[in-house]
mmCIF file of C-alpha atoms in Angstrom:
data_model
loop_
_atom_site.group_PDB
_atom_site.id
_atom_site.type_symbol
_atom_site.label_atom_id
_atom_site.label_comp_id
_atom_site.label_asym_id
_atom_site.label_seq_id
_atom_site.Cartn_x
_atom_site.Cartn_y
_atom_site.Cartn_z
ATOM 1 C CA MET A 1 0.000 0.000 0.000
ATOM 2 C CA LYS A 2 2.835 2.370 0.923
ATOM 3 C CA LYS A 3 4.659 1.588 -2.335
ATOM 4 C CA GLU A 4 1.500 2.339 -4.317
ATOM 5 C CA LEU A 5 1.107 5.654 -2.472
ATOM 6 C CA ASN A 6 4.723 6.648 -3.205
ATOM 7 C CA TYR A 7 4.274 5.603 -6.831
ATOM 8 C CA SER A 8 1.095 7.720 -7.151
ATOM 9 C CA ARG A 9 2.822 10.693 -5.545
ATOM 10 C CA ALA A 10 5.751 10.429 -7.953
ATOM 11 C CA ILE A 11 3.368 10.337 -10.928
ATOM 12 C CA PHE A 12 1.498 13.345 -9.535
ATOM 13 C CA LEU A 13 4.708 15.379 -9.107
ATOM 14 C CA LEU A 14 5.812 14.483 -12.635
ATOM 15 C CA LEU A 15 2.451 15.539 -14.083
ATOM 16 C CA LEU A 16 2.569 18.746 -12.018
ATOM 17 C CA CYS A 17 6.003 19.652 -13.428
ATOM 18 C CA ILE A 18 4.780 18.986 -16.972
ATOM 19 C CA CYS A 19 1.691 21.148 -16.374
ATOM 20 C CA VAL A 20 3.815 24.022 -14.996
ATOM 21 C CA ILE A 21 6.052 23.918 -18.071
ATOM 22 C CA LEU A 22 3.056 23.812 -20.422
ATOM 23 C CA VAL A 23 1.333 26.692 -18.614
ATOM 24 C CA GLY A 24 4.536 28.773 -18.822
ATOM 25 C CA ALA A 25 4.813 28.058 -22.555
ATOM 26 C CA VAL A 26 1.147 28.959 -23.132
ATOM 27 C CA LEU A 27 1.513 32.207 -21.165
ATOM 28 C CA LYS A 28 4.554 33.150 -23.230
ATOM 29 C CA ILE A 29 2.862 32.357 -26.547
ATOM 30 C CA THR A 30 -0.354 34.161 -25.608
ATOM 31 C CA ALA A 31 1.388 37.128 -23.928
ATOM 32 C CA GLU A 32 -0.078 39.621 -26.397
ATOM 33 C CA VAL A 33 -3.592 38.668 -25.251
ATOM 34 C CA VAL A 34 -3.068 37.587 -21.639
ATOM 35 C CA LEU A 35 -0.684 40.301 -20.419
ATOM 36 C CA PRO A 36 -3.079 43.274 -20.866
ATOM 37 C CA VAL A 37 -5.740 41.333 -18.935
ATOM 38 C CA ILE A 38 -3.340 40.577 -16.065
ATOM 39 C CA VAL A 39 -2.145 44.196 -15.933
ATOM 40 C CA ALA A 40 -5.753 45.411 -15.929
ATOM 41 C CA ILE A 41 -6.657 43.077 -13.043
ATOM 42 C CA MET A 42 -3.643 44.259 -11.023
ATOM 43 C CA LEU A 43 -4.543 47.907 -11.652
ATOM 44 C CA ALA A 44 -8.137 47.178 -10.671
ATOM 45 C CA PHE A 45 -6.840 45.772 -7.365
ATOM 46 C CA VAL A 46 -5.029 49.082 -6.780
ATOM 47 C CA PHE A 47 -7.980 51.301 -7.722
ATOM 48 C CA GLN A 48 -10.666 49.310 -5.894
ATOM 49 C CA PRO A 49 -9.839 50.841 -2.460
ATOM 50 C CA VAL A 50 -9.966 54.300 -4.071
ATOM 51 C CA LEU A 51 -13.410 53.475 -5.455
ATOM 52 C CA VAL A 52 -14.602 52.329 -2.019
ATOM 53 C CA PHE A 53 -13.148 55.467 -0.393
ATOM 54 C CA LEU A 54 -14.927 57.768 -2.843
ATOM 55 C CA LYS A 55 -18.217 55.963 -2.211
ATOM 56 C CA LYS A 56 -17.975 55.977 1.593
ATOM 57 C CA LYS A 57 -16.442 59.424 2.055
ATOM 58 C CA PHE A 58 -18.139 61.459 -0.666
ATOM 59 C CA HIS A 59 -21.098 59.173 -1.534
ATOM 60 C CA ILE A 60 -19.972 59.002 -5.161
ATOM 61 C CA PRO A 61 -21.617 56.133 -7.103
ATOM 62 C CA ASN A 62 -19.348 53.428 -8.542
ATOM 63 C CA VAL A 63 -19.982 54.494 -12.132
ATOM 64 C CA LEU A 64 -19.024 58.104 -11.424
ATOM 65 C CA GLY A 65 -16.061 56.972 -9.307
ATOM 66 C CA ILE A 66 -14.751 54.832 -12.175
ATOM 67 C CA LEU A 67 -15.108 57.830 -14.490
ATOM 68 C CA VAL A 68 -13.142 60.016 -12.035
ATOM 69 C CA ILE A 69 -10.347 57.419 -11.821
ATOM 70 C CA PHE A 70 -10.256 57.120 -15.610
ATOM 71 C CA VAL A 71 -9.982 60.925 -16.047
ATOM 72 C CA ILE A 72 -7.174 61.073 -13.458
ATOM 73 C CA LEU A 73 -5.316 58.284 -15.289
ATOM 74 C CA LEU A 74 -5.647 60.060 -18.636
ATOM 75 C CA ALA A 75 -4.446 63.342 -17.105
ATOM 76 C CA ALA A 76 -1.437 61.616 -15.502
ATOM 77 C CA ILE A 77 -0.520 59.861 -18.761
ATOM 78 C CA PHE A 78 -0.866 63.148 -20.674
ATOM 79 C CA VAL A 79 1.346 65.073 -18.230
ATOM 80 C CA ILE A 80 4.031 62.374 -18.063
ATOM 81 C CA GLY A 81 3.992 61.989 -21.850
ATOM 82 C CA ASN A 82 4.467 65.730 -22.371
ATOM 83 C CA LEU A 83 7.312 65.864 -19.849
ATOM 84 C CA LEU A 84 9.108 62.924 -21.461
ATOM 85 C CA PHE A 85 8.551 64.321 -24.963
ATOM 86 C CA SER A 86 10.022 67.688 -23.962
ATOM 87 C CA SER A 87 12.971 65.894 -22.343
ATOM 88 C CA VAL A 88 13.630 63.946 -25.552
ATOM 89 C CA LYS A 89 13.568 67.210 -27.522
ATOM 90 C CA THR A 90 16.080 68.650 -25.051
ATOM 91 C CA ILE A 91 18.322 65.603 -25.476
ATOM 92 C CA ILE A 92 18.305 66.070 -29.236
ATOM 93 C CA SER A 93 19.119 69.780 -28.902
ATOM 94 C CA VAL A 94 22.078 69.281 -26.541
ATOM 95 C CA TYR A 95 23.457 66.170 -28.260
ATOM 96 C CA PRO A 96 26.424 68.051 -29.830
ATOM 97 C CA LYS A 97 27.583 68.844 -26.287
ATOM 98 C CA TYR A 98 27.937 65.128 -25.530
ATOM 99 C CA GLU A 99 29.132 63.876 -28.907
ATOM 100 C CA GLU A 100 32.732 64.755 -28.128
ATOM 101 C CA ARG A 101 32.591 62.836 -24.855
ATOM 102 C CA PHE A 102 30.947 59.821 -26.493
ATOM 103 C CA LEU A 103 33.543 59.977 -29.260
ATOM 104 C CA TYR A 104 36.324 59.912 -26.688
ATOM 105 C CA VAL A 105 34.835 56.785 -25.086
ATOM 106 C CA TYR A 106 34.353 55.141 -28.484
ATOM 107 C CA LYS A 107 37.958 55.888 -29.446
ATOM 108 C CA ALA A 108 39.160 54.096 -26.295
ATOM 109 C CA PHE A 109 37.013 51.044 -27.110
ATOM 110 C CA ALA A 110 38.154 51.102 -30.747
ATOM 111 C CA GLU A 111 41.789 50.951 -29.655
ATOM 112 C CA ILE A 112 41.122 48.096 -27.237
ATOM 113 C CA PHE A 113 39.033 45.966 -29.633
ATOM 114 C CA HIS A 114 40.888 47.019 -32.841
ATOM 115 C CA LEU A 115 37.881 48.663 -34.470
ATOM 116 C CA SER A 116 38.138 51.104 -37.329
ATOM 117 C CA TYR A 117 38.234 54.761 -36.300
ATOM 118 C CA ASP A 118 38.310 57.976 -38.329
ATOM 119 C CA ASP A 119 39.440 61.117 -36.488
ATOM 120 C CA GLU A 120 37.785 63.360 -39.043
ATOM 121 C CA SER A 121 34.332 61.746 -38.720
ATOM 122 C CA GLY A 122 31.702 62.066 -36.020
ATOM 123 C CA LEU A 123 30.447 59.424 -33.635
ATOM 124 C CA PHE A 124 27.558 58.156 -35.764
ATOM 125 C CA THR A 125 29.725 58.030 -38.890
ATOM 126 C CA ASN A 126 32.260 55.843 -37.083
ATOM 127 C CA LEU A 127 29.532 53.618 -35.682
ATOM 128 C CA TRP A 128 27.763 53.437 -39.040
ATOM 129 C CA ASN A 129 30.899 52.079 -40.709
ATOM 130 C CA GLN A 130 31.205 49.167 -38.305
ATOM 131 C CA LEU A 131 30.104 45.724 -39.436
ATOM 132 C CA GLY A 132 26.469 45.110 -38.554
ATOM 133 C CA ILE A 133 25.886 48.486 -36.917
ATOM 134 C CA ARG A 134 23.743 49.768 -39.790
ATOM 135 C CA ASN A 135 21.420 46.770 -39.690
ATOM 136 C CA ALA A 136 21.269 46.925 -35.908
ATOM 137 C CA ILE A 137 20.280 50.618 -35.942
ATOM 138 C CA GLN A 138 17.647 50.016 -38.619
ATOM 139 C CA SER A 139 16.215 47.082 -36.669
ATOM 140 C CA LEU A 140 16.269 49.126 -33.462
ATOM 141 C CA GLY A 141 14.417 52.002 -35.118
ATOM 142 C CA LEU A 142 11.805 49.648 -36.566
ATOM 143 C CA SER A 143 11.289 47.805 -33.275
ATOM 144 C CA LEU A 144 11.081 51.104 -31.381
ATOM 145 C CA SER A 145 8.378 52.469 -33.672
ATOM 146 C CA ASN A 146 6.468 49.183 -33.479
ATOM 147 C CA GLY A 147 6.914 49.184 -29.716
ATOM 148 C CA LEU A 148 5.429 52.666 -29.365
ATOM 149 C CA ILE A 149 2.429 51.673 -31.484
ATOM 150 C CA ASP A 150 1.926 48.483 -29.465
ATOM 151 C CA PHE A 151 2.292 50.417 -26.209
ATOM 152 C CA ALA A 152 -0.395 52.907 -27.209
ATOM 153 C CA LYS A 153 -2.694 50.078 -28.311
ATOM 154 C CA ASN A 154 -2.134 48.047 -25.138
ATOM 155 C CA LEU A 155 -2.613 51.125 -22.968
ATOM 156 C CA THR A 156 -6.039 51.696 -24.498
ATOM 157 C CA VAL A 157 -7.000 48.035 -24.089
ATOM 158 C CA VAL A 158 -5.813 47.982 -20.466
ATOM 159 C CA ALA A 159 -7.794 51.138 -19.654
ATOM 160 C CA LEU A 160 -10.976 49.572 -21.057
ATOM 161 C CA PHE A 161 -10.351 46.312 -19.167
ATOM 162 C CA VAL A 162 -9.847 48.218 -15.908
ATOM 163 C CA ILE A 163 -13.134 50.090 -16.348
ATOM 164 C CA PHE A 164 -15.169 46.958 -17.035
ATOM 165 C CA PHE A 165 -13.416 44.936 -14.326
ATOM 166 C CA LEU A 166 -14.058 47.630 -11.694
ATOM 167 C CA SER A 167 -17.705 47.733 -12.703
ATOM 168 C CA GLU A 168 -17.952 43.968 -12.017
ATOM 169 C CA THR A 169 -16.206 43.893 -8.621
ATOM 170 C CA ALA A 170 -19.368 44.757 -6.685
ATOM 171 C CA LEU A 171 -21.051 41.595 -7.985
ATOM 172 C CA PHE A 172 -18.025 39.305 -7.665
ATOM 173 C CA LYS A 173 -18.849 37.885 -4.224
ATOM 174 C CA ALA A 174 -22.466 37.097 -5.144
ATOM 175 C CA LYS A 175 -21.366 35.520 -8.418
ATOM 176 C CA ALA A 176 -18.746 33.350 -6.692
ATOM 177 C CA ILE A 177 -21.254 32.039 -4.145
ATOM 178 C CA ALA A 178 -23.820 31.362 -6.873
ATOM 179 C CA ALA A 179 -21.213 29.626 -9.042
ATOM 180 C CA MET A 180 -20.355 27.245 -6.171
ATOM 181 C CA ASP A 181 -24.046 26.647 -5.590
ATOM 182 C CA GLY A 182 -23.657 27.709 -1.964
ATOM 183 C CA LYS A 183 -21.442 24.721 -1.127
ATOM 184 C CA SER A 184 -18.839 25.766 1.473
ATOM 185 C CA PRO A 185 -17.873 29.065 -0.173
ATOM 186 C CA GLY A 186 -16.106 30.242 2.992
ATOM 187 C CA LYS A 187 -12.649 28.855 2.229
ATOM 188 C CA ILE A 188 -12.614 30.012 -1.383
ATOM 189 C CA MET A 189 -13.897 33.476 -0.467
ATOM 190 C CA SER A 190 -11.268 33.685 2.267
ATOM 191 C CA MET A 191 -8.583 32.753 -0.274
ATOM 192 C CA VAL A 192 -9.820 35.365 -2.771
ATOM 193 C CA LYS A 193 -10.023 37.992 -0.035
ATOM 194 C CA ASP A 194 -6.450 37.209 1.064
ATOM 195 C CA ILE A 195 -5.200 37.447 -2.530
ATOM 196 C CA VAL A 196 -6.926 40.785 -3.120
ATOM 197 C CA LEU A 197 -5.725 42.166 0.223
ATOM 198 C CA GLN A 198 -2.062 41.211 -0.173
ATOM 199 C CA VAL A 199 -1.753 42.092 -3.866
ATOM 200 C CA THR A 200 -3.584 45.399 -3.394
ATOM 201 C CA ARG A 201 -1.431 46.354 -0.436
ATOM 202 C CA TYR A 202 1.798 45.366 -2.187
ATOM 203 C CA LEU A 203 1.005 47.199 -5.428
ATOM 204 C CA SER A 204 -0.350 50.295 -3.659
ATOM 205 C CA VAL A 205 2.646 50.630 -1.350
ATOM 206 C CA LYS A 206 5.039 49.874 -4.218
ATOM 207 C CA PHE A 207 3.400 52.531 -6.388
ATOM 208 C CA PHE A 208 3.637 55.302 -3.799
ATOM 209 C CA ILE A 209 7.169 54.332 -2.713
ATOM 210 C CA SER A 210 8.243 54.288 -6.381
ATOM 211 C CA LEU A 211 6.560 57.658 -6.956
ATOM 212 C CA LEU A 212 8.362 59.127 -3.934
ATOM 213 C CA THR A 213 11.626 57.604 -5.177
ATOM 214 C CA GLY A 214 11.158 59.238 -8.581
ATOM 215 C CA VAL A 215 10.356 62.633 -7.050
ATOM 216 C CA LEU A 216 13.378 62.562 -4.714
ATOM 217 C CA VAL A 217 15.717 61.460 -7.521
ATOM 218 C CA PHE A 218 14.317 64.226 -9.721
ATOM 219 C CA LEU A 219 14.915 66.850 -7.017
ATOM 220 C CA GLY A 220 18.369 65.508 -6.109
ATOM 221 C CA THR A 221 19.643 65.414 -9.692
ATOM 222 C CA MET A 222 18.115 68.823 -10.433
ATOM 223 C CA VAL A 223 19.884 70.408 -7.439
ATOM 224 C CA VAL A 224 23.268 69.073 -8.530
ATOM 225 C CA GLY A 225 22.694 70.269 -12.107
ATOM 226 C CA LEU A 226 22.487 66.883 -13.836
ATOM 227 C CA ASP A 227 20.885 67.180 -17.258
ATOM 228 C CA PHE A 228 17.438 65.613 -17.886
ATOM 229 C CA PRO A 229 16.368 65.205 -14.208
ATOM 230 C CA ILE A 230 12.821 64.324 -15.320
ATOM 231 C CA ILE A 231 14.118 61.300 -17.218
ATOM 232 C CA TRP A 232 16.199 60.076 -14.262
ATOM 233 C CA GLY A 233 13.243 60.513 -11.912
ATOM 234 C CA PHE A 234 10.912 58.674 -14.290
ATOM 235 C CA LEU A 235 13.506 55.907 -14.747
ATOM 236 C CA ALA A 236 13.827 55.526 -10.961
ATOM 237 C CA PHE A 237 10.020 55.393 -10.639
ATOM 238 C CA VAL A 238 9.607 52.640 -13.258
ATOM 239 C CA LEU A 239 12.614 50.491 -12.309
ATOM 240 C CA ASN A 240 11.758 50.605 -8.605
ATOM 241 C CA PHE A 241 8.867 48.207 -9.346
ATOM 242 C CA ILE A 242 11.477 45.509 -10.066
ATOM 243 C CA PRO A 243 12.637 44.144 -6.683
ATOM 244 C CA ASN A 244 16.338 44.359 -5.813
ATOM 245 C CA PHE A 245 17.749 44.839 -9.314
ATOM 246 C CA GLY A 246 15.604 47.771 -10.482
ATOM 247 C CA SER A 247 16.950 50.327 -8.025
ATOM 248 C CA ILE A 248 20.517 49.124 -8.622
ATOM 249 C CA LEU A 249 20.155 49.514 -12.398
ATOM 250 C CA SER A 250 18.614 52.971 -11.995
ATOM 251 C CA GLY A 251 21.452 54.093 -9.710
ATOM 252 C CA VAL A 252 24.174 52.747 -12.001
ATOM 253 C CA LEU A 253 22.726 54.372 -15.151
ATOM 254 C CA THR A 254 22.224 57.757 -13.461
ATOM 255 C CA THR A 255 25.715 57.728 -11.923
ATOM 256 C CA LEU A 256 27.343 56.752 -15.234
ATOM 257 C CA PHE A 257 25.623 59.646 -16.985
ATOM 258 C CA ALA A 258 26.780 61.990 -14.190
ATOM 259 C CA LEU A 259 30.324 60.737 -14.760
ATOM 260 C CA LEU A 260 29.948 61.418 -18.480
ATOM 261 C CA GLN A 261 28.577 64.928 -17.916
ATOM 262 C CA PHE A 262 30.851 66.155 -15.115
ATOM 263 C CA TRP A 263 34.128 64.451 -16.077
ATOM 264 C CA PRO A 264 36.860 65.147 -14.919
ATOM 265 C CA SER A 265 35.168 66.685 -11.834
ATOM 266 C CA PHE A 266 34.096 64.071 -9.279
ATOM 267 C CA GLY A 267 32.232 66.185 -6.718
ATOM 268 C CA GLN A 268 28.897 66.167 -8.540
ATOM 269 C CA VAL A 269 29.305 62.496 -9.472
ATOM 270 C CA VAL A 270 29.752 61.559 -5.811
ATOM 271 C CA TRP A 271 26.660 63.620 -4.928
ATOM 272 C CA VAL A 272 24.540 61.878 -7.563
ATOM 273 C CA ALA A 273 25.758 58.463 -6.368
ATOM 274 C CA PHE A 274 24.986 59.465 -2.770
ATOM 275 C CA VAL A 275 21.478 60.637 -3.699
ATOM 276 C CA MET A 276 20.693 57.406 -5.561
ATOM 277 C CA LEU A 277 22.125 55.199 -2.821
ATOM 278 C CA SER A 278 20.525 57.027 0.115
ATOM 279 C CA VAL A 279 17.073 57.336 -1.508
ATOM 280 C CA ASN A 280 16.925 53.656 -2.463
ATOM 281 C CA MET A 281 18.384 52.464 0.850
ATOM 282 C CA VAL A 282 16.090 54.551 3.086
ATOM 283 C CA LEU A 283 12.886 54.012 1.104
ATOM 284 C CA GLY A 284 13.551 50.401 0.071
ATOM 285 C CA ASN A 285 15.016 49.028 3.308
ATOM 286 C CA PHE A 286 13.302 51.094 6.011
ATOM 287 C CA ILE A 287 10.208 52.979 4.868
ATOM 288 C CA GLU A 288 8.707 50.375 2.507
ATOM 289 C CA PRO A 289 8.931 47.381 4.916
ATOM 290 C CA LYS A 290 7.438 49.512 7.717
ATOM 291 C CA VAL A 291 4.531 50.734 5.563
ATOM 292 C CA GLN A 292 4.025 47.327 3.949
ATOM 293 C CA GLY A 293 3.339 45.830 7.349
ATOM 294 C CA ARG A 294 2.838 42.078 7.207
ATOM 295 C CA SER A 295 5.473 40.334 5.157
ATOM 296 C CA LEU A 296 4.483 38.735 1.883
ATOM 297 C CA GLY A 297 6.148 35.575 3.158
ATOM 298 C CA LEU A 298 8.110 34.863 -0.012
ATOM 299 C CA SER A 299 11.616 33.457 0.081
ATOM 300 C CA PRO A 300 14.245 35.869 -1.339
ATOM 301 C CA PHE A 301 15.507 33.041 -3.536
ATOM 302 C CA VAL A 302 11.992 32.488 -4.900
ATOM 303 C CA ILE A 303 11.714 36.219 -5.670
ATOM 304 C CA ILE A 304 15.000 36.212 -7.597
ATOM 305 C CA VAL A 305 14.035 33.086 -9.556
ATOM 306 C CA SER A 306 10.575 34.519 -10.268
ATOM 307 C CA LEU A 307 12.150 37.640 -11.791
ATOM 308 C CA SER A 308 14.002 35.437 -14.266
ATOM 309 C CA VAL A 309 11.027 33.197 -15.045
ATOM 310 C CA TRP A 310 8.387 35.905 -15.438
ATOM 311 C CA GLY A 311 10.897 38.116 -17.246
ATOM 312 C CA TRP A 312 11.405 35.323 -19.771
ATOM 313 C CA ILE A 313 7.652 34.826 -20.139
ATOM 314 C CA TRP A 314 6.470 38.468 -20.306
ATOM 315 C CA GLY A 315 9.641 40.544 -20.636
ATOM 316 C CA PHE A 316 9.959 43.780 -18.661
ATOM 317 C CA MET A 317 6.314 43.733 -17.534
ATOM 318 C CA GLY A 318 6.825 40.176 -16.321
ATOM 319 C CA MET A 319 9.578 41.361 -13.970
ATOM 320 C CA ILE A 320 7.246 44.036 -12.572
ATOM 321 C CA LEU A 321 4.419 41.508 -12.078
ATOM 322 C CA ALA A 322 6.683 38.720 -10.765
ATOM 323 C CA VAL A 323 6.112 39.326 -7.039
ATOM 324 C CA PRO A 324 2.298 39.765 -7.233
ATOM 325 C CA MET A 325 2.027 36.619 -9.365
ATOM 326 C CA MET A 326 4.105 34.606 -6.884
ATOM 327 C CA VAL A 327 2.004 35.938 -3.986
ATOM 328 C CA ILE A 328 -1.147 34.715 -5.753
ATOM 329 C CA LEU A 329 0.394 31.304 -6.445
ATOM 330 C CA LYS A 330 1.569 30.961 -2.837
ATOM 331 C CA ILE A 331 -1.867 31.790 -1.403
ATOM 332 C CA ILE A 332 -3.530 29.295 -3.761
ATOM 333 C CA CYS A 333 -1.041 26.593 -2.775
ATOM 334 C CA GLU A 334 -1.651 27.334 0.922
ATOM 335 C CA ASN A 335 -5.367 26.695 0.516
ATOM 336 C CA VAL A 336 -5.119 23.532 -1.606
ATOM 337 C CA GLU A 337 -4.183 20.537 0.514
ATOM 338 C CA PHE A 338 -1.999 18.621 -1.950
ATOM 339 C CA LEU A 339 -0.187 21.850 -3.021
ATOM 340 C CA ARG A 340 0.628 22.982 0.523
ATOM 341 C CA PRO A 341 4.224 21.621 0.423
ATOM 342 C CA ILE A 342 4.884 23.965 -2.508
ATOM 343 C CA SER A 343 3.716 26.982 -0.477
ATOM 344 C CA ILE A 344 6.081 25.929 2.329
ATOM 345 C CA VAL A 345 9.009 25.785 -0.106
ATOM 346 C CA MET A 346 8.055 29.209 -1.506
ATOM 347 C CA GLY A 347 7.781 30.733 1.974
ATOM 348 C CA SER A 348 10.405 32.738 3.815
ATOM 349 C CA LYS A 349 10.172 30.688 7.010
ATOM 350 C CA VAL A 350 9.146 27.279 8.308
ATOM 351 C CA PRO A 351 5.544 27.099 9.627
ATOM 352 C CA SER A 352 5.388 27.077 13.439
ATOM 353 C CA LYS A 353 3.974 23.547 13.567
ATOM 354 C CA LEU A 354 7.030 22.277 11.676
ATOM 355 C CA GLU A 355 9.635 24.229 13.654
ATOM 356 C CA PRO A 356 11.803 22.188 16.007
ATOM 357 C CA ASN A 357 10.635 22.057 19.613
ATOM 358 C CA ASN A 358 13.522 22.755 21.962
ATOM 359 C CA ASN A 359 11.939 20.872 24.851
ATOM 360 C CA GLU A 360 11.417 17.797 22.708
ATOM 361 C CA HIS A 361 14.991 18.078 21.487
ATOM 362 C CA GLU A 362 16.321 18.255 25.021
ATOM 363 C CA SER A 363 14.209 15.303 26.170
ATOM 364 C CA ALA A 364 15.251 13.313 23.139
ATOM 365 C CA SER A 365 18.905 13.971 23.877
ATOM 366 C CA THR A 366 18.511 12.630 27.443
ATOM 367 C CA GLU A 367 16.880 9.376 26.356
ATOM 368 C CA PRO A 368 19.094 6.310 26.187
ATOM 369 C CA SER A 369 20.548 5.608 22.772
ATOM 370 C CA SER A 370 18.978 2.801 20.800
ATOM 371 C CA GLY A 371 21.439 2.839 17.946
ATOM 372 C CA VAL A 372 19.508 5.522 16.011
ATOM 373 C CA GLU A 373 20.733 9.148 16.248
ATOM 374 C CA ALA A 374 18.461 12.188 16.177
ATOM 375 C CA ASP A 375 19.057 14.864 13.572
ATOM 376 C CA SER A 376 19.395 18.612 14.269
ATOM 377 C CA SER A 377 15.634 19.159 14.302
ATOM 378 C CA GLY A 378 15.037 16.577 16.971
ATOM 379 C CA ASN A 379 13.449 14.084 14.577
ATOM 380 C CA ILE A 380 14.570 10.493 14.319
#
């Protein structure tokens, strides 16, 4: 009987691994359709508390509240788009100022890697003459234009999904109970409530911490005189959604540009590095955990692996959504009996009922030996 049970468990684990791989492949193939829906659901989680607040505080109906949120989103997108567009125009206008510095860096690389270099030509002329550079630039320009078109299209689709999803949230509980025909809906509703609570709290706190990070980086780089402070603030805001690596990448890119602009002076470069380091350290390691409250309970190793996996599946957006997706998976595994071992592996600590009992360990150590030693957890 025991052998049959072990055999069945092995088959189950094998089938589970195959299903996980197939689901990952399907999500990657269908990313163009699935990703906007997932983003819309996550945004709806964030805006739902705002909708409830408007209804309770100002007695604004859900329909009008959704319209207010939609107008605020459009205004924010319009303002950010104008700021970024003006920054890009500024970059184009001041490019000659930086061409000489870029050319100096390129000359150093050309000497190291034995690339062709013409002293009488500009940076782009030298790059254009390199093997494969022309095709790469053409491909980059084509992909960038296609990316902007896709971004605008997906943004519109996501906005529509958010509106319709928010309009359905009021009926979700009644629909779920009716769908289960009233049979023990408590556990499932508790699971859904836990998912909504944790994901909403994580995304809301992450949004406001990222926004504060972007504002502080913008102010810090503007005070020191670094060019394009809006871009560095926006970059810090976006990359801060990626755990661990996002803030590091933002700091490195901003500091490298400061080195390029202020070379050979190091005072401003040190200030920019200090601003990036202090802002990310204080907000990321002190303020965010305190505001976040209850830990998400995910192992740091699981978070790092999830960044790679979801990044492979959905690209940059996958890295932003990696933590919320893993939180959802962990909560589901906690509430499904045969998947509970997976939630334990994904967790950041051992459940209290599985932790070693010191008293039992001490009593076990005083018992006479019977030829079988106890391990470090007190188990035989």
